[in-house]
mmCIF file of C-alpha atoms in Angstrom:
data_model
loop_
_atom_site.group_PDB
_atom_site.id
_atom_site.type_symbol
_atom_site.label_atom_id
_atom_site.label_comp_id
_atom_site.label_asym_id
_atom_site.label_seq_id
_atom_site.Cartn_x
_atom_site.Cartn_y
_atom_site.Cartn_z
ATOM 1 C CA MET A 847 8.997 3.693 -61.180
ATOM 2 C CA THR A 848 12.190 3.746 -59.200
ATOM 3 C CA ASN A 849 13.557 0.778 -57.347
ATOM 4 C CA ARG A 850 14.508 2.754 -54.210
ATOM 5 C CA GLN A 851 11.847 0.871 -52.252
ATOM 6 C CA TYR A 852 13.709 -2.380 -52.963
ATOM 7 C CA ASP A 853 17.131 -1.053 -51.996
ATOM 8 C CA ASN A 854 16.488 -1.168 -48.262
ATOM 9 C CA VAL A 855 18.680 -3.777 -46.678
ATOM 10 C CA PHE A 856 17.790 -4.719 -43.125
ATOM 11 C CA SER A 857 20.711 -5.667 -40.904
ATOM 12 C CA PRO A 858 19.564 -7.122 -37.587
ATOM 13 C CA THR A 859 21.019 -5.821 -34.332
ATOM 14 C CA GLU A 860 22.173 -8.177 -31.584
ATOM 15 C CA HIS A 861 18.845 -7.528 -29.851
ATOM 16 C CA ASP A 862 16.964 -8.433 -33.065
ATOM 17 C CA ILE A 863 19.006 -11.632 -33.344
ATOM 18 C CA ASP A 864 18.181 -12.625 -29.768
ATOM 19 C CA LEU A 865 14.463 -11.935 -30.275
ATOM 20 C CA ALA A 866 14.458 -13.899 -33.533
ATOM 21 C CA ARG A 867 16.154 -16.852 -31.842
ATOM 22 C CA THR A 868 13.546 -16.761 -29.063
ATOM 23 C CA GLY A 869 10.522 -16.273 -31.320
ATOM 24 C CA LEU A 870 11.465 -18.677 -34.099
ATOM 25 C CA PRO A 871 10.803 -21.945 -32.230
ATOM 26 C CA ILE A 872 7.462 -20.616 -30.979
ATOM 27 C CA LEU A 873 6.362 -19.607 -34.475
ATOM 28 C CA ALA A 874 7.578 -22.939 -35.885
ATOM 29 C CA GLN A 875 5.551 -24.745 -33.220
ATOM 30 C CA ILE A 876 2.415 -22.727 -34.056
ATOM 31 C CA LEU A 877 2.854 -23.432 -37.772
ATOM 32 C CA GLY A 878 3.505 -27.135 -37.136
ATOM 33 C CA ARG A 879 0.403 -27.422 -34.976
ATOM 34 C CA HIS A 880 -1.630 -25.545 -37.580
ATOM 35 C CA LYS A 881 -0.530 -27.915 -40.351
ATOM 36 C CA GLN A 882 -1.522 -30.956 -38.281
ATOM 37 C CA GLU A 883 -4.919 -29.570 -37.284
ATOM 38 C CA HIS A 884 -5.858 -27.875 -40.560
ATOM 39 C CA ASP A 885 -4.397 -29.811 -43.450
ATOM 40 C CA PHE A 886 -5.660 -27.543 -46.219
ATOM 41 C CA ASP A 887 -6.571 -24.397 -44.298
ATOM 42 C CA GLU A 888 -4.658 -21.498 -45.784
ATOM 43 C CA ARG A 889 -5.268 -19.098 -42.911
ATOM 44 C CA ILE A 890 -4.391 -18.916 -39.258
ATOM 45 C CA GLU A 891 -6.626 -17.254 -36.695
ATOM 46 C CA PHE A 892 -5.385 -15.715 -33.466
ATOM 47 C CA ILE A 893 -7.385 -14.223 -30.611
ATOM 48 C CA ASP A 894 -5.574 -11.738 -28.401
ATOM 49 C CA GLU A 895 -6.116 -11.153 -24.688
ATOM 50 C CA GLN A 896 -8.934 -8.631 -25.342
ATOM 51 C CA GLY A 897 -10.773 -11.144 -27.537
ATOM 52 C CA GLU A 898 -9.814 -9.390 -30.794
ATOM 53 C CA GLN A 899 -9.518 -11.807 -33.699
ATOM 54 C CA ILE A 900 -6.846 -11.574 -36.357
ATOM 55 C CA VAL A 901 -6.794 -13.797 -39.413
ATOM 56 C CA LEU A 902 -3.566 -14.092 -41.379
ATOM 57 C CA PRO A 903 -2.636 -16.099 -44.427
ATOM 58 C CA ALA A 904 -0.563 -19.112 -43.374
ATOM 59 C CA SER A 905 1.859 -18.269 -46.187
ATOM 60 C CA ALA A 906 2.622 -14.899 -44.532
ATOM 61 C CA LEU A 907 3.630 -16.695 -41.351
ATOM 62 C CA GLU A 908 5.793 -19.133 -43.341
ATOM 63 C CA LEU A 909 7.516 -16.103 -44.867
ATOM 64 C CA LEU A 910 7.933 -14.604 -41.389
ATOM 65 C CA LYS A 911 9.497 -17.881 -40.260
ATOM 66 C CA THR A 912 12.017 -17.671 -43.110
ATOM 67 C CA ILE A 913 12.814 -14.079 -42.151
ATOM 68 C CA LEU A 914 13.308 -15.061 -38.506
ATOM 69 C CA ILE A 915 15.654 -17.878 -39.539
ATOM 70 C CA GLN A 916 17.836 -15.390 -41.403
ATOM 71 C CA MET A 917 17.668 -12.856 -38.575
ATOM 72 C CA ALA A 918 18.589 -15.494 -35.986
ATOM 73 C CA GLN A 919 21.730 -16.192 -38.038
ATOM 74 C CA GLY A 920 22.539 -12.473 -38.137
ATOM 75 C CA ASN A 921 22.115 -12.228 -41.899
ATOM 76 C CA ALA A 922 21.246 -8.938 -43.578
ATOM 77 C CA MET A 923 18.315 -9.216 -45.950
ATOM 78 C CA THR A 924 15.862 -7.407 -48.142
ATOM 79 C CA LEU A 925 12.350 -8.276 -49.253
ATOM 80 C CA MET A 926 11.609 -7.937 -52.931
ATOM 81 C CA PRO A 927 8.515 -8.755 -54.986
ATOM 82 C CA ILE A 928 9.158 -11.309 -57.715
ATOM 83 C CA HIS A 929 7.972 -8.839 -60.394
ATOM 84 C CA ALA A 930 10.392 -6.101 -59.287
ATOM 85 C CA GLU A 931 12.403 -4.444 -62.016
ATOM 86 C CA LEU A 932 16.069 -4.163 -61.115
ATOM 87 C CA THR A 933 18.855 -1.954 -62.353
ATOM 88 C CA THR A 934 21.771 -3.730 -63.965
ATOM 89 C CA GLN A 935 23.857 -3.073 -60.837
ATOM 90 C CA GLN A 936 21.196 -4.623 -58.560
ATOM 91 C CA ALA A 937 20.933 -7.650 -60.847
ATOM 92 C CA ALA A 938 24.727 -8.007 -60.993
ATOM 93 C CA ASP A 939 24.888 -7.841 -57.197
ATOM 94 C CA ILE A 940 22.330 -10.647 -56.866
ATOM 95 C CA LEU A 941 24.312 -12.844 -59.263
ATOM 96 C CA ASN A 942 27.595 -11.783 -57.664
ATOM 97 C CA VAL A 943 29.062 -10.734 -61.015
ATOM 98 C CA SER A 944 30.316 -7.418 -62.361
ATOM 99 C CA ARG A 945 27.863 -5.050 -64.016
ATOM 100 C CA PRO A 946 29.723 -5.182 -67.371
ATOM 101 C CA TYR A 947 29.543 -8.993 -67.314
ATOM 102 C CA LEU A 948 25.797 -8.825 -66.596
ATOM 103 C CA VAL A 949 25.315 -6.386 -69.479
ATOM 104 C CA LYS A 950 27.145 -8.871 -71.720
ATOM 105 C CA LEU A 951 24.714 -11.625 -70.593
ATOM 106 C CA LEU A 952 21.777 -9.335 -71.353
ATOM 107 C CA GLU A 953 23.066 -8.381 -74.805
ATOM 108 C CA GLN A 954 23.756 -12.061 -75.640
ATOM 109 C CA GLY A 955 20.134 -12.853 -74.808
ATOM 110 C CA ASP A 956 20.975 -15.083 -71.831
ATOM 111 C CA ILE A 957 18.711 -13.003 -69.576
ATOM 112 C CA PRO A 958 15.663 -11.080 -70.815
ATOM 113 C CA PHE A 959 15.582 -7.333 -70.171
ATOM 114 C CA MET A 960 13.674 -4.243 -71.161
ATOM 115 C CA LYS A 961 14.757 -0.703 -71.804
ATOM 116 C CA LYS A 962 13.362 2.258 -69.887
ATOM 117 C CA GLY A 963 14.721 5.188 -71.846
ATOM 118 C CA ALA A 964 18.453 4.572 -72.080
ATOM 119 C CA HIS A 965 18.503 2.250 -69.065
ATOM 120 C CA ARG A 966 18.191 -1.517 -68.982
ATOM 121 C CA ARG A 967 15.855 -3.092 -66.437
ATOM 122 C CA VAL A 968 15.823 -6.756 -65.470
ATOM 123 C CA ARG A 969 12.995 -8.542 -63.703
ATOM 124 C CA PHE A 970 13.964 -10.213 -60.447
ATOM 125 C CA GLU A 971 12.125 -13.328 -61.611
ATOM 126 C CA ASP A 972 14.318 -13.520 -64.726
ATOM 127 C CA ILE A 973 17.466 -13.201 -62.602
ATOM 128 C CA GLN A 974 16.247 -16.047 -60.367
ATOM 129 C CA THR A 975 15.443 -18.198 -63.419
ATOM 130 C CA TYR A 976 18.907 -17.571 -64.888
ATOM 131 C CA LYS A 977 20.559 -18.319 -61.545
ATOM 132 C CA ALA A 978 18.655 -21.612 -61.203
ATOM 133 C CA ARG A 979 19.620 -22.605 -64.771
ATOM 134 C CA ILE A 980 23.300 -21.809 -64.233
ATOM 135 C CA ASP A 981 23.358 -23.579 -60.856
ATOM 136 C CA SER A 982 21.837 -26.659 -62.478
ATOM 137 C CA GLN A 983 24.453 -26.608 -65.262
ATOM 138 C CA ARG A 984 27.224 -26.288 -62.672
ATOM 139 C CA LEU A 985 25.912 -29.280 -60.729
ATOM 140 C CA GLU A 986 25.698 -31.351 -63.923
ATOM 141 C CA ALA A 987 29.297 -30.456 -64.785
ATOM 142 C CA LEU A 988 30.427 -31.292 -61.258
ATOM 143 C CA ASP A 989 28.619 -34.650 -61.409
ATOM 144 C CA GLU A 990 30.312 -35.398 -64.729
ATOM 145 C CA LEU A 991 33.752 -34.509 -63.336
ATOM 146 C CA THR A 992 33.112 -36.675 -60.273
ATOM 147 C CA LYS A 993 32.036 -39.557 -62.497
ATOM 148 C CA GLN A 994 35.184 -39.212 -64.603
ATOM 149 C CA ALA A 995 37.383 -39.039 -61.499
ATOM 150 C CA GLN A 996 35.810 -42.234 -60.174
ATOM 151 C CA GLU A 997 36.232 -44.013 -63.510
ATOM 152 C CA LEU A 998 39.913 -43.008 -63.530
ATOM 153 C CA ASP A 999 40.262 -44.147 -59.901
ATOM 154 C CA MET A 1000 41.570 -40.761 -58.792
ATOM 155 C CA GLY A 1001 40.602 -41.333 -55.164
ATOM 156 C CA TYR A 1002 37.376 -39.306 -55.160
#
């Protein structure tokens, strides 16, 4: 299976940005109303002007809201299933590191990977798990440095 289907990056046009900015508050209002009226209902029903009914999962509309937020800010984005298998270059790009550095992390066992022939593949979920772990370690280190700076009365 190739990952070409996950390589598509969508960059919104100015028109897309304007439409997202207009539609976002309306969608947020619909979702807010839905949550108040249907505490545990996991679907949202719409009826169009011809009386046609459409039922959507509420989670799909929450995802659409997140997409509209990014579009309204002009951010490029891509949608990727959590189980997607990435090339080492795709994984390195997500972590914002070089591909050789990522390969080093894989070979050290810091991030799980599998081999497809001669090529390494990394699950998107494993990249996200690694990123969350590293971010947490960075925050802990920053908290410790801040604590030390305060104890030494360094003006922080």
